[in-house]
């Protein structure tokens, strides 16, 4: 018997200079573009955010396209000068990030690019 996929949803909230995106359901080939599009729409030039926090407490699955989406989100955050945090990572997400060698890349403190030309360090943890 096949289990139906969990319904995918994104809940976006902004508190001060932090953009929070709660990811629920399966992040896969059918839903990954929605995550990238949502983040890109909010990290526009002049947006007040200094940090993007992705909350994965309600994530039920991730495939290679989901991982690709996380890498794209990381790239958009860096270009926007926004630090990235991956919160509430379930074991299967940590395992995927570890096996692919992307865990240190996505969770390390990084230098982000600012539009004004000067780089700054942000906690990506």
XYZ file of N, CA and C in Angstrom:
375
model
N 0.840 -1.179 0.000
C 0.000 0.000 0.000
C 0.890 1.249 0.000
N 0.594 2.166 -0.876
C 1.363 3.387 -1.005
C 0.744 4.490 -0.154
N 1.612 5.202 0.568
C 1.152 6.322 1.380
C 1.062 7.559 0.491
N -0.060 8.265 0.517
C -0.154 9.476 -0.299
C 0.828 10.526 0.202
N 1.364 11.349 -0.705
C 2.322 12.363 -0.281
C 1.663 13.380 0.647
N 2.467 13.912 1.566
C 1.975 14.950 2.456
C 1.763 16.221 1.660
N 0.723 16.952 2.017
C 0.450 18.208 1.325
C 1.561 19.207 1.607
N 2.051 19.814 0.560
C 3.138 20.777 0.663
C 2.581 22.156 0.976
N 3.250 22.865 1.870
C 2.868 24.246 2.134
C 4.079 25.034 2.610
N 4.006 26.327 2.386
C 5.015 27.267 2.865
C 4.283 28.341 3.653
N 4.744 28.582 4.863
C 4.197 29.664 5.672
C 5.306 30.689 5.830
N 5.065 31.890 5.316
C 6.067 32.942 5.315
C 5.676 34.012 6.323
N 6.608 34.326 7.218
C 6.411 35.406 8.177
C 7.689 36.232 8.237
N 7.515 37.490 8.592
C 8.668 38.381 8.745
C 8.619 38.992 10.133
N 9.721 38.885 10.847
C 9.855 39.479 12.164
C 11.146 40.283 12.151
N 11.005 41.592 12.330
C 12.153 42.486 12.306
C 12.893 42.299 10.978
N 14.153 41.916 11.026
C 14.950 41.761 9.810
C 15.136 40.294 9.429
N 14.214 39.447 9.896
C 14.308 38.018 9.636
C 13.093 37.564 8.827
N 13.367 36.880 7.725
C 12.319 36.259 6.928
C 12.279 34.788 7.311
N 11.131 34.331 7.815
C 10.945 32.931 8.214
C 10.075 32.230 7.178
N 10.528 31.062 6.742
C 9.741 30.254 5.824
C 9.636 28.860 6.422
N 8.419 28.485 6.808
C 8.172 27.145 7.336
C 7.804 26.243 6.166
N 8.555 25.155 6.022
C 8.355 24.212 4.926
C 7.672 22.974 5.497
N 6.499 22.638 4.961
C 5.753 21.466 5.433
C 5.447 20.548 4.255
N 5.488 19.244 4.506
C 5.204 18.274 3.459
C 6.465 17.832 2.744
N 6.303 17.358 1.520
C 7.409 16.837 0.720
C 8.029 17.939 -0.137
N 9.336 18.114 -0.010
C 10.076 19.046 -0.862
C 10.723 18.195 -1.950
N 10.106 18.191 -3.124
C 10.530 17.274 -4.175
C 10.412 17.923 -5.550
N 10.442 17.080 -6.578
C 10.409 17.571 -7.952
C 9.147 18.371 -8.261
N 8.073 18.123 -7.544
C 6.822 18.843 -7.794
C 6.724 20.158 -7.025
N 7.473 20.312 -5.934
C 7.289 21.464 -5.050
C 8.517 22.364 -4.911
N 9.663 21.898 -5.352
C 10.906 22.645 -5.113
C 10.897 24.021 -5.756
N 10.325 24.135 -6.942
C 10.279 25.427 -7.618
C 9.470 26.447 -6.804
N 8.436 25.991 -6.113
C 7.619 26.885 -5.299
C 8.446 27.496 -4.163
N 9.314 26.701 -3.539
C 10.172 27.226 -2.480
C 11.114 28.288 -3.039
N 11.778 27.986 -4.130
C 12.725 28.935 -4.725
C 11.998 30.211 -5.142
N 10.858 30.087 -5.778
C 10.094 31.247 -6.227
C 9.652 32.111 -5.041
N 9.186 31.476 -3.977
C 8.735 32.215 -2.796
C 9.877 32.996 -2.168
N 11.016 32.357 -1.997
C 12.169 33.039 -1.403
C 12.625 34.180 -2.309
N 12.705 33.934 -3.591
C 13.152 34.951 -4.539
C 12.223 36.167 -4.525
N 10.930 35.939 -4.430
C 9.968 37.040 -4.401
C 10.139 37.918 -3.161
N 10.561 37.325 -2.049
C 10.713 38.077 -0.812
C 12.090 38.718 -0.658
N 13.095 38.176 -1.303
C 14.451 38.721 -1.202
C 14.749 39.639 -2.387
N 13.883 40.593 -2.571
C 14.043 41.550 -3.658
C 15.028 42.641 -3.244
N 15.599 43.360 -4.194
C 16.508 44.460 -3.840
C 15.796 45.465 -2.923
N 16.488 45.856 -1.881
C 15.923 46.801 -0.935
C 15.092 46.176 0.170
N 14.906 44.853 0.125
C 14.159 44.180 1.197
C 14.939 44.339 2.502
N 14.227 44.457 3.625
C 14.894 44.775 4.893
C 15.537 43.591 5.605
N 15.560 42.435 4.980
C 15.977 41.222 5.682
C 17.491 41.078 5.758
N 17.947 40.589 6.907
C 19.354 40.257 7.110
C 19.544 38.756 7.256
N 18.428 38.056 7.513
C 18.528 36.612 7.700
C 17.286 35.932 7.137
N 17.527 34.784 6.514
C 16.465 33.905 6.028
C 16.539 32.634 6.850
N 15.439 32.297 7.498
C 15.387 31.070 8.296
C 14.374 30.129 7.671
N 14.861 28.972 7.246
C 13.986 27.921 6.739
C 13.733 26.947 7.873
N 12.472 26.733 8.198
C 12.076 25.863 9.301
C 11.556 24.550 8.714
N 12.241 23.457 9.023
C 11.914 22.149 8.450
C 11.247 21.194 9.441
N 10.724 21.690 10.542
C 10.100 20.799 11.542
C 8.960 19.974 10.971
N 8.280 20.487 9.957
C 7.138 19.768 9.376
C 7.447 19.169 8.002
N 8.735 19.136 7.643
C 9.154 18.509 6.396
C 8.981 17.004 6.518
N 8.381 16.380 5.516
C 8.160 14.927 5.568
C 9.071 14.158 4.620
N 9.618 14.823 3.600
C 10.498 14.139 2.656
C 11.221 15.175 1.815
N 12.392 14.805 1.314
C 13.128 15.647 0.377
C 13.836 14.744 -0.619
N 13.809 15.125 -1.898
C 14.535 14.368 -2.916
C 15.634 15.251 -3.507
N 16.244 14.803 -4.590
C 17.362 15.550 -5.169
C 16.942 16.919 -5.690
N 15.717 17.053 -6.169
C 15.241 18.366 -6.617
C 15.030 19.291 -5.425
N 14.620 18.737 -4.294
C 14.509 19.529 -3.077
C 15.865 20.039 -2.633
N 16.874 19.180 -2.713
C 18.237 19.595 -2.385
C 18.706 20.681 -3.348
N 18.410 20.528 -4.614
C 18.758 21.538 -5.605
C 18.092 22.873 -5.261
N 16.856 22.816 -4.792
C 16.146 24.035 -4.388
C 16.850 24.699 -3.208
N 17.326 23.911 -2.255
C 18.050 24.488 -1.114
C 19.326 25.179 -1.572
N 20.016 24.591 -2.525
C 21.226 25.216 -3.060
C 20.886 26.522 -3.792
N 19.781 26.530 -4.525
C 19.353 27.753 -5.209
C 18.956 28.829 -4.200
N 18.259 28.442 -3.131
C 17.880 29.390 -2.087
C 19.137 29.969 -1.442
N 20.120 29.117 -1.183
C 21.389 29.580 -0.610
C 22.027 30.631 -1.521
N 22.039 30.365 -2.797
C 22.630 31.288 -3.763
C 21.876 32.629 -3.776
N 20.545 32.590 -3.775
C 19.752 33.823 -3.766
C 19.981 34.612 -2.477
N 20.049 33.910 -1.349
C 20.286 34.583 -0.069
C 21.650 35.263 -0.075
N 22.640 34.561 -0.566
C 24.003 35.124 -0.587
C 24.068 36.371 -1.451
N 23.482 36.324 -2.621
C 23.482 37.472 -3.522
C 22.718 38.643 -2.912
N 21.651 38.346 -2.163
C 20.849 39.396 -1.524
C 21.500 39.940 -0.258
N 22.610 39.329 0.174
C 23.273 39.776 1.392
C 22.574 39.320 2.646
N 21.927 38.161 2.562
C 21.122 37.634 3.662
C 21.731 36.324 4.149
N 21.897 36.183 5.460
C 22.365 34.924 6.028
C 21.271 33.874 5.967
N 21.647 32.618 5.892
C 20.693 31.516 5.793
C 20.849 30.581 6.976
N 19.723 30.227 7.600
C 19.698 29.219 8.669
C 18.712 28.131 8.278
N 19.078 26.886 8.571
C 18.207 25.739 8.339
C 17.805 25.205 9.706
N 16.622 25.551 10.168
C 16.164 25.195 11.505
C 15.292 23.945 11.484
N 15.281 23.240 12.618
C 14.399 22.090 12.797
C 14.614 20.986 11.787
N 15.872 20.739 11.443
C 16.155 19.731 10.413
C 15.864 18.322 10.928
N 14.993 17.577 10.242
C 14.777 16.179 10.615
C 16.006 15.339 10.264
N 16.092 14.174 10.850
C 17.246 13.292 10.654
C 17.476 12.985 9.176
N 16.413 12.723 8.430
C 16.588 12.363 7.017
C 17.155 13.531 6.212
N 16.848 14.773 6.574
C 17.426 15.926 5.882
C 18.907 16.057 6.221
N 19.246 15.927 7.499
C 20.662 15.971 7.875
C 21.446 14.867 7.183
N 20.863 13.677 7.089
C 21.534 12.563 6.429
C 21.797 12.888 4.961
N 20.800 13.427 4.269
C 20.972 13.792 2.866
C 22.056 14.863 2.712
N 22.017 15.882 3.566
C 23.018 16.951 3.485
C 24.419 16.421 3.781
N 24.505 15.495 4.720
C 25.798 14.897 5.052
C 26.319 14.033 3.899
N 25.467 13.166 3.366
C 25.877 12.251 2.296
C 26.304 12.990 1.025
N 25.686 14.139 0.775
C 26.006 14.891 -0.439
C 27.111 15.923 -0.214
N 27.581 16.042 1.025
C 28.636 16.998 1.325
C 28.157 18.439 1.361
N 26.858 18.657 1.397
C 26.318 20.019 1.379
C 26.004 20.552 2.776
N 26.069 19.715 3.798
C 25.767 20.161 5.163
C 26.677 21.311 5.586
N 28.016 21.180 5.472
C 28.870 22.310 5.879
C 28.648 23.548 5.010
N 28.388 23.347 3.743
C 28.178 24.463 2.821
C 26.932 25.261 3.187
N 25.827 24.568 3.469
C 24.563 25.245 3.749
C 24.431 25.733 5.190
N 25.208 25.167 6.113
C 25.019 25.503 7.529
C 26.176 26.273 8.142
N 27.212 26.551 7.381
C 28.375 27.252 7.924
C 28.143 28.752 7.954
N 28.926 29.432 8.791
C 28.937 30.886 8.743
C 29.545 31.272 7.414
N 28.870 32.169 6.716
C 29.307 32.513 5.365
C 29.495 34.008 5.217
N 30.235 34.372 4.199
C 30.331 35.768 3.812
C 29.283 35.998 2.751
N 28.430 36.967 2.985
C 27.370 37.258 2.022
C 27.704 38.549 1.301
N 27.270 38.631 0.056
C 27.542 39.799 -0.765
C 26.494 40.872 -0.501
N 26.940 42.089 -0.399
C 26.012 43.203 -0.232
C 25.994 44.012 -1.517
N 24.862 44.613 -1.787
C 24.728 45.402 -3.008
C 25.705 46.572 -3.027
N 26.082 47.106 -1.866
C 26.990 48.234 -1.781
C 28.446 47.870 -2.016
N 28.739 46.588 -2.224
C 30.093 46.187 -2.551
C 30.873 45.591 -1.404
N 30.515 45.877 -0.149
C 31.246 45.336 0.979
C 30.595 44.033 1.425
N 31.423 43.059 1.732
C 30.924 41.773 2.221
C 30.742 41.872 3.728
N 29.883 41.012 4.257
C 29.734 40.890 5.703
C 29.545 39.424 6.036
N 29.836 39.058 7.282
C 29.698 37.685 7.713
C 28.333 37.499 8.334
N 27.693 36.381 8.013
C 26.374 36.072 8.570
C 26.358 34.637 9.035
N 25.615 34.370 10.089
C 25.475 33.023 10.620
C 24.476 32.271 9.756
N 24.938 31.205 9.140
C 24.070 30.413 8.285
C 23.574 29.169 8.983
N 23.954 28.930 10.223
C 23.697 27.727 10.997
C 22.371 27.187 10.967
